[in-house]
Amino acid sequence: GQPAPEPARKRRRWDSDGPGSESAVNPVEAGAPVAVPDPKAAADAAAKLSMLLKPAVPVAAVTISPAALAAAAALTGGQIGNVATKTRKVPINDAPATTRNILTRGSMQKDIGMKTGASVITKGRYYSPEELARRNPDDEQPLYLELTAVENSQLEAGEQMIKEILSDTPLPDPRALSKQAGLDGLFTRKLTVGMDDAPPGFSVIGKLLGPKGAYVKHVTSVTGARADLKGKGSRQQPGEVGFDEPMFFEITAKSEKAVEEACKLCADLINTVKQEYDK
């Protein structure tokens, strides 16, 4: 007889055309401390600046990191040797507290610098809406990020990366996506995402999470497994396990079957995003 037709595959959340995706963030208090320039970077900048000011040493012969560039520019009023640096301000005072915390982390600012060539430092202070209404023109400026670079293209790339994070919709704590009764007896598996060299304008984490985390929530609702994005670029807190690894899904469930099903869905989701990335 004829073989039985394959059952229709259940429609997945990411199969549908939807609006731009959002990124998950970790909830923090509004008064979280902001990042400050690294003293070591400032010392490094001073030493390299001394070399640059010597006529015998060409500017191109000295490589300055983005963090050192910002410190050197601050010391010289925007001039490093015979190279003038450019700056740009990106206001973040009105961003949600979770987003402000992400953007003012030293690790995130370093990541922006490494990817775009524009250094980032936090300036100003946070004002609540009430404080902002009472602020005088001579008062300290509302919280903002200052970008420093040699080329306009670096400033534009840095600003684009910051604005991408500003446009993300904060999500609840990922631990709320699925509730597990304790850690005993749980099965866990890692699934590498790849796309580590994605340009700043292509938000890998946002496209994997989906609008307001819809895609990972779909994985949880279908399989009962918890799917967390971790590693570099995931906005995982520094010091947490896996923070320095390439981005990956951590799949956790009470049964191997649930983990296997969740892995298949996550692998399909990764492939969908990769197809868009490869276009």
mmCIF file of C-alpha atoms in Angstrom:
data_model
loop_
_atom_site.group_PDB
_atom_site.id
_atom_site.type_symbol
_atom_site.label_atom_id
_atom_site.label_comp_id
_atom_site.label_asym_id
_atom_site.label_seq_id
_atom_site.Cartn_x
_atom_site.Cartn_y
_atom_site.Cartn_z
ATOM 1 C CA GLY A 1 0.000 0.000 0.000
ATOM 2 C CA GLN A 2 0.954 3.666 -0.161
ATOM 3 C CA PRO A 3 3.140 4.985 2.730
ATOM 4 C CA ALA A 4 1.286 7.099 5.222
ATOM 5 C CA PRO A 5 1.794 10.848 4.650
ATOM 6 C CA GLU A 6 4.040 12.642 7.150
ATOM 7 C CA PRO A 7 2.095 14.585 9.767
ATOM 8 C CA ALA A 8 2.019 18.350 9.259
ATOM 9 C CA ARG A 9 4.701 20.102 11.286
ATOM 10 C CA LYS A 10 3.375 22.334 14.021
ATOM 11 C CA ARG A 11 3.800 25.988 13.135
ATOM 12 C CA ARG A 12 6.599 27.669 15.024
ATOM 13 C CA ARG A 13 6.493 31.225 16.283
ATOM 14 C CA TRP A 14 9.429 32.289 14.124
ATOM 15 C CA ASP A 15 7.779 30.943 10.930
ATOM 16 C CA SER A 16 5.456 33.931 10.852
ATOM 17 C CA ASP A 17 6.406 37.338 9.539
ATOM 18 C CA GLY A 18 6.588 39.718 12.439
ATOM 19 C CA PRO A 19 7.990 43.034 13.549
ATOM 20 C CA GLY A 20 11.608 43.579 14.455
ATOM 21 C CA SER A 21 12.825 41.407 17.241
ATOM 22 C CA GLU A 22 13.685 42.471 20.725
ATOM 23 C CA SER A 23 16.543 41.603 23.122
ATOM 24 C CA ALA A 24 16.437 40.358 26.671
ATOM 25 C CA VAL A 25 18.022 42.292 29.449
ATOM 26 C CA ASN A 26 18.648 41.660 33.091
ATOM 27 C CA PRO A 27 16.559 43.690 35.564
ATOM 28 C CA VAL A 28 18.539 46.079 37.727
ATOM 29 C CA GLU A 29 17.906 48.908 40.099
ATOM 30 C CA ALA A 30 17.630 52.407 38.616
ATOM 31 C CA GLY A 31 20.515 53.611 40.738
ATOM 32 C CA ALA A 32 23.028 51.018 39.485
ATOM 33 C CA PRO A 33 26.598 52.387 39.365
ATOM 34 C CA VAL A 34 27.901 53.414 35.968
ATOM 35 C CA ALA A 35 31.198 52.440 34.397
ATOM 36 C CA VAL A 36 34.220 54.727 34.786
ATOM 37 C CA PRO A 37 37.356 54.935 32.607
ATOM 38 C CA ASP A 38 39.941 52.287 33.403
ATOM 39 C CA PRO A 39 42.972 53.853 35.172
ATOM 40 C CA LYS A 40 45.255 51.341 33.461
ATOM 41 C CA ALA A 41 43.891 52.457 30.086
ATOM 42 C CA ALA A 42 44.632 56.079 30.998
ATOM 43 C CA ALA A 43 48.217 55.217 31.961
ATOM 44 C CA ASP A 44 48.608 53.240 28.749
ATOM 45 C CA ALA A 45 47.281 56.210 26.800
ATOM 46 C CA ALA A 46 49.701 58.610 28.460
ATOM 47 C CA ALA A 47 52.684 56.413 27.547
ATOM 48 C CA LYS A 48 51.580 56.001 23.953
ATOM 49 C CA LEU A 49 50.674 59.666 23.718
ATOM 50 C CA SER A 50 54.253 60.525 24.689
ATOM 51 C CA MET A 51 55.475 58.392 21.805
ATOM 52 C CA LEU A 52 53.067 60.010 19.379
ATOM 53 C CA LEU A 53 54.233 63.488 20.269
ATOM 54 C CA LYS A 54 57.785 62.619 19.236
ATOM 55 C CA PRO A 55 58.242 63.682 15.577
ATOM 56 C CA ALA A 56 60.458 60.664 14.852
ATOM 57 C CA VAL A 57 57.635 58.210 15.538
ATOM 58 C CA PRO A 58 54.863 58.135 12.882
ATOM 59 C CA VAL A 59 51.309 57.972 14.207
ATOM 60 C CA ALA A 60 50.596 54.825 12.197
ATOM 61 C CA ALA A 61 53.364 52.995 14.044
ATOM 62 C CA VAL A 62 51.529 53.123 17.364
ATOM 63 C CA THR A 63 48.307 51.202 17.933
ATOM 64 C CA ILE A 64 45.962 52.684 20.546
ATOM 65 C CA SER A 65 43.047 50.693 21.941
ATOM 66 C CA PRO A 66 39.587 52.337 21.983
ATOM 67 C CA ALA A 67 39.740 52.710 25.786
ATOM 68 C CA ALA A 68 43.179 54.308 25.607
ATOM 69 C CA LEU A 69 42.026 56.544 22.767
ATOM 70 C CA ALA A 70 39.303 58.035 24.940
ATOM 71 C CA ALA A 71 41.724 58.637 27.816
ATOM 72 C CA ALA A 72 44.305 60.203 25.507
ATOM 73 C CA ALA A 73 41.702 62.441 23.878
ATOM 74 C CA ALA A 74 40.589 63.646 27.309
ATOM 75 C CA LEU A 75 44.189 64.506 28.225
ATOM 76 C CA THR A 76 44.856 66.439 25.022
ATOM 77 C CA GLY A 77 41.542 68.131 24.344
ATOM 78 C CA GLY A 78 40.720 65.844 21.447
ATOM 79 C CA GLN A 79 44.150 65.955 19.772
ATOM 80 C CA ILE A 80 46.483 62.932 19.669
ATOM 81 C CA GLY A 81 49.745 63.930 18.035
ATOM 82 C CA ASN A 82 48.687 65.390 14.702
ATOM 83 C CA VAL A 83 45.481 63.351 14.581
ATOM 84 C CA ALA A 84 42.260 65.071 15.656
ATOM 85 C CA THR A 85 39.644 62.847 17.274
ATOM 86 C CA LYS A 86 35.903 63.280 16.898
ATOM 87 C CA THR A 87 33.211 62.858 19.548
ATOM 88 C CA ARG A 88 29.499 62.222 19.577
ATOM 89 C CA LYS A 89 26.913 62.132 22.370
ATOM 90 C CA VAL A 90 24.112 59.570 22.668
ATOM 91 C CA PRO A 91 21.532 60.408 25.378
ATOM 92 C CA ILE A 92 20.466 57.452 27.543
ATOM 93 C CA ASN A 93 18.852 59.205 30.524
ATOM 94 C CA ASP A 94 15.320 58.360 29.377
ATOM 95 C CA ALA A 95 16.080 54.701 28.614
ATOM 96 C CA PRO A 96 14.654 51.995 30.927
ATOM 97 C CA ALA A 97 16.818 51.201 33.952
ATOM 98 C CA THR A 98 17.666 47.758 32.578
ATOM 99 C CA THR A 99 18.901 49.252 29.303
ATOM 100 C CA ARG A 100 20.895 51.963 31.069
ATOM 101 C CA ASN A 101 22.606 49.308 33.152
ATOM 102 C CA ILE A 102 23.587 47.324 30.053
ATOM 103 C CA LEU A 103 24.952 50.376 28.232
ATOM 104 C CA THR A 104 26.966 51.654 31.206
ATOM 105 C CA ARG A 105 28.675 48.321 31.904
ATOM 106 C CA GLY A 106 32.396 48.423 31.256
ATOM 107 C CA SER A 107 32.178 45.073 29.450
ATOM 108 C CA MET A 108 29.490 46.328 27.049
ATOM 109 C CA GLN A 109 31.361 49.559 26.328
ATOM 110 C CA LYS A 110 34.535 47.583 25.669
ATOM 111 C CA ASP A 111 32.582 45.307 23.305
ATOM 112 C CA ILE A 112 31.266 48.322 21.379
ATOM 113 C CA GLY A 113 34.795 49.698 21.137
ATOM 114 C CA MET A 114 36.245 46.420 19.881
ATOM 115 C CA LYS A 115 33.530 46.012 17.231
ATOM 116 C CA THR A 116 33.340 49.601 15.955
ATOM 117 C CA GLY A 117 36.652 51.290 16.817
ATOM 118 C CA ALA A 118 34.823 54.023 18.753
ATOM 119 C CA SER A 119 35.565 54.276 22.465
ATOM 120 C CA VAL A 120 32.603 54.749 24.822
ATOM 121 C CA ILE A 121 32.521 56.381 28.243
ATOM 122 C CA THR A 122 29.622 57.311 30.510
ATOM 123 C CA LYS A 123 29.083 60.972 31.331
ATOM 124 C CA GLY A 124 26.503 63.101 33.097
ATOM 125 C CA ARG A 125 24.161 61.799 35.796
ATOM 126 C CA TYR A 126 20.795 60.113 35.877
ATOM 127 C CA TYR A 127 17.755 62.347 36.437
ATOM 128 C CA SER A 128 14.297 61.032 37.262
ATOM 129 C CA PRO A 129 11.439 62.691 35.296
ATOM 130 C CA GLU A 130 10.707 64.914 38.301
ATOM 131 C CA GLU A 131 14.371 65.888 38.702
ATOM 132 C CA LEU A 132 14.684 66.507 34.985
ATOM 133 C CA ALA A 133 11.759 68.935 35.101
ATOM 134 C CA ARG A 134 13.522 70.921 37.865
ATOM 135 C CA ARG A 135 16.990 70.768 36.286
ATOM 136 C CA ASN A 136 18.681 74.134 35.667
ATOM 137 C CA PRO A 137 20.657 74.796 32.454
ATOM 138 C CA ASP A 138 23.914 74.986 34.445
ATOM 139 C CA ASP A 139 23.356 71.657 36.206
ATOM 140 C CA GLU A 140 25.245 68.509 35.213
ATOM 141 C CA GLN A 141 24.020 67.082 31.921
ATOM 142 C CA PRO A 142 21.538 64.179 31.910
ATOM 143 C CA LEU A 143 23.143 60.750 31.529
ATOM 144 C CA TYR A 144 24.701 60.122 28.128
ATOM 145 C CA LEU A 145 27.379 58.101 26.385
ATOM 146 C CA GLU A 146 30.267 59.903 24.716
ATOM 147 C CA LEU A 147 31.846 58.201 21.726
ATOM 148 C CA THR A 148 35.375 59.085 20.604
ATOM 149 C CA ALA A 149 36.963 57.998 17.331
ATOM 150 C CA VAL A 150 39.262 59.125 14.557
ATOM 151 C CA GLU A 151 36.835 58.426 11.700
ATOM 152 C CA ASN A 152 33.174 59.442 11.332
ATOM 153 C CA SER A 153 32.394 55.911 10.175
ATOM 154 C CA GLN A 154 33.551 54.576 13.565
ATOM 155 C CA LEU A 155 31.298 57.048 15.386
ATOM 156 C CA GLU A 156 28.352 56.071 13.192
ATOM 157 C CA ALA A 157 28.934 52.354 13.777
ATOM 158 C CA GLY A 158 29.199 52.896 17.539
ATOM 159 C CA GLU A 159 26.065 55.042 17.638
ATOM 160 C CA GLN A 160 24.162 52.467 15.579
ATOM 161 C CA MET A 161 25.140 49.683 17.979
ATOM 162 C CA ILE A 162 24.022 51.762 20.987
ATOM 163 C CA LYS A 163 20.725 52.725 19.359
ATOM 164 C CA GLU A 164 20.060 49.074 18.564
ATOM 165 C CA ILE A 165 20.282 48.290 22.281
ATOM 166 C CA LEU A 166 18.148 51.346 23.126
ATOM 167 C CA SER A 167 15.425 50.070 20.797
ATOM 168 C CA ASP A 168 15.293 46.674 22.502
ATOM 169 C CA THR A 169 12.275 45.955 24.696
ATOM 170 C CA PRO A 170 13.337 44.891 28.206
ATOM 171 C CA LEU A 171 12.087 41.463 29.240
ATOM 172 C CA PRO A 172 11.442 39.952 32.648
ATOM 173 C CA ASP A 173 14.194 37.955 34.299
ATOM 174 C CA PRO A 174 14.866 34.903 32.071
ATOM 175 C CA ARG A 175 14.397 32.715 35.159
ATOM 176 C CA ALA A 176 10.678 33.491 34.893
ATOM 177 C CA LEU A 177 10.405 31.945 31.422
ATOM 178 C CA SER A 178 10.077 28.489 32.939
ATOM 179 C CA LYS A 179 9.890 27.491 36.573
ATOM 180 C CA GLN A 180 11.730 24.349 37.613
ATOM 181 C CA ALA A 181 11.404 22.771 41.039
ATOM 182 C CA GLY A 182 15.019 22.736 42.158
ATOM 183 C CA LEU A 183 18.100 21.674 40.206
ATOM 184 C CA ASP A 184 18.303 17.991 41.189
ATOM 185 C CA GLY A 185 17.571 15.556 38.371
ATOM 186 C CA LEU A 186 17.606 18.170 35.579
ATOM 187 C CA PHE A 187 19.165 17.507 32.191
ATOM 188 C CA THR A 188 21.199 20.225 30.441
ATOM 189 C CA ARG A 189 22.680 20.640 26.986
ATOM 190 C CA LYS A 190 24.520 23.435 25.182
ATOM 191 C CA LEU A 191 23.801 24.487 21.620
ATOM 192 C CA THR A 192 26.330 26.836 19.984
ATOM 193 C CA VAL A 193 24.808 29.753 18.078
ATOM 194 C CA GLY A 194 27.718 30.865 15.860
ATOM 195 C CA MET A 195 27.537 34.154 13.908
ATOM 196 C CA ASP A 196 30.171 35.645 16.236
ATOM 197 C CA ASP A 197 31.304 38.006 13.472
ATOM 198 C CA ALA A 198 27.858 39.529 12.880
ATOM 199 C CA PRO A 199 28.003 43.299 12.153
ATOM 200 C CA PRO A 200 26.677 45.717 14.802
ATOM 201 C CA GLY A 201 23.463 46.301 12.851
ATOM 202 C CA PHE A 202 22.536 42.594 12.908
ATOM 203 C CA SER A 203 21.214 41.790 16.386
ATOM 204 C CA VAL A 204 21.761 38.050 16.729
ATOM 205 C CA ILE A 205 20.347 37.947 20.260
ATOM 206 C CA GLY A 206 17.305 40.007 19.304
ATOM 207 C CA LYS A 207 16.485 37.821 16.315
ATOM 208 C CA LEU A 208 16.863 34.631 18.378
ATOM 209 C CA LEU A 209 14.740 35.837 21.279
ATOM 210 C CA GLY A 210 12.014 37.264 19.074
ATOM 211 C CA PRO A 211 9.575 40.085 19.883
ATOM 212 C CA LYS A 212 9.469 40.364 23.665
ATOM 213 C CA GLY A 213 11.130 36.950 23.939
ATOM 214 C CA ALA A 214 8.327 35.231 22.016
ATOM 215 C CA TYR A 215 10.555 32.615 20.368
ATOM 216 C CA VAL A 216 12.225 31.267 23.504
ATOM 217 C CA LYS A 217 8.897 31.375 25.314
ATOM 218 C CA HIS A 218 7.491 29.282 22.467
ATOM 219 C CA VAL A 219 10.234 26.688 23.002
ATOM 220 C CA THR A 220 9.320 26.523 26.695
ATOM 221 C CA SER A 221 5.566 26.292 26.089
ATOM 222 C CA VAL A 222 5.949 23.480 23.523
ATOM 223 C CA THR A 223 8.615 21.374 25.261
ATOM 224 C CA GLY A 224 8.572 22.382 28.919
ATOM 225 C CA ALA A 225 12.329 23.007 28.716
ATOM 226 C CA ARG A 226 14.037 26.233 29.632
ATOM 227 C CA ALA A 227 16.132 27.844 26.874
ATOM 228 C CA ASP A 228 18.549 30.564 27.978
ATOM 229 C CA LEU A 229 20.934 32.489 25.745
ATOM 230 C CA LYS A 230 24.364 32.797 27.343
ATOM 231 C CA GLY A 231 27.935 33.688 26.422
ATOM 232 C CA LYS A 232 29.486 36.606 24.573
ATOM 233 C CA GLY A 233 26.957 39.084 23.213
ATOM 234 C CA SER A 234 24.111 37.652 25.297
ATOM 235 C CA ARG A 235 24.318 40.411 27.914
ATOM 236 C CA GLN A 236 24.918 37.840 30.586
ATOM 237 C CA GLN A 237 26.323 39.359 33.776
ATOM 238 C CA PRO A 238 30.146 39.357 34.031
ATOM 239 C CA GLY A 239 31.432 36.572 36.265
ATOM 240 C CA GLU A 240 28.548 34.192 35.558
ATOM 241 C CA VAL A 241 29.377 30.726 34.235
ATOM 242 C CA GLY A 242 29.788 30.810 30.452
ATOM 243 C CA PHE A 243 30.098 34.609 30.238
ATOM 244 C CA ASP A 244 33.328 34.453 28.163
ATOM 245 C CA GLU A 245 32.252 31.584 25.877
ATOM 246 C CA PRO A 246 30.881 32.036 22.336
ATOM 247 C CA MET A 247 27.118 32.621 22.445
ATOM 248 C CA PHE A 248 25.089 29.463 23.099
ATOM 249 C CA PHE A 249 21.666 28.221 24.125
ATOM 250 C CA GLU A 250 21.599 26.426 27.460
ATOM 251 C CA ILE A 251 18.707 23.965 27.390
ATOM 252 C CA THR A 252 17.476 22.629 30.733
ATOM 253 C CA ALA A 253 14.564 20.281 31.485
ATOM 254 C CA LYS A 254 13.437 17.462 33.755
ATOM 255 C CA SER A 255 13.699 14.848 31.002
ATOM 256 C CA GLU A 256 16.106 14.038 28.181
ATOM 257 C CA LYS A 257 13.185 13.937 25.755
ATOM 258 C CA ALA A 258 12.217 17.528 26.575
ATOM 259 C CA VAL A 259 15.848 18.639 26.166
ATOM 260 C CA GLU A 260 16.051 16.873 22.803
ATOM 261 C CA GLU A 261 12.828 18.483 21.553
ATOM 262 C CA ALA A 262 13.944 21.930 22.733
ATOM 263 C CA CYS A 263 17.343 21.470 21.063
ATOM 264 C CA LYS A 264 15.647 20.685 17.749
ATOM 265 C CA LEU A 265 13.498 23.812 17.986
ATOM 266 C CA CYS A 266 16.454 25.990 18.962
ATOM 267 C CA ALA A 267 18.597 24.525 16.173
ATOM 268 C CA ASP A 268 15.819 25.295 13.699
ATOM 269 C CA LEU A 269 15.582 28.838 15.076
ATOM 270 C CA ILE A 270 19.363 29.317 14.742
ATOM 271 C CA ASN A 271 19.259 28.091 11.134
ATOM 272 C CA THR A 272 16.406 30.502 10.348
ATOM 273 C CA VAL A 273 18.434 33.426 11.660
ATOM 274 C CA LYS A 274 21.561 32.193 9.832
ATOM 275 C CA GLN A 275 19.661 32.195 6.543
ATOM 276 C CA GLU A 276 18.795 35.852 7.092
ATOM 277 C CA TYR A 277 22.393 36.557 8.163
ATOM 278 C CA ASP A 278 23.796 34.946 4.979
ATOM 279 C CA LYS A 279 21.648 37.034 2.632
#
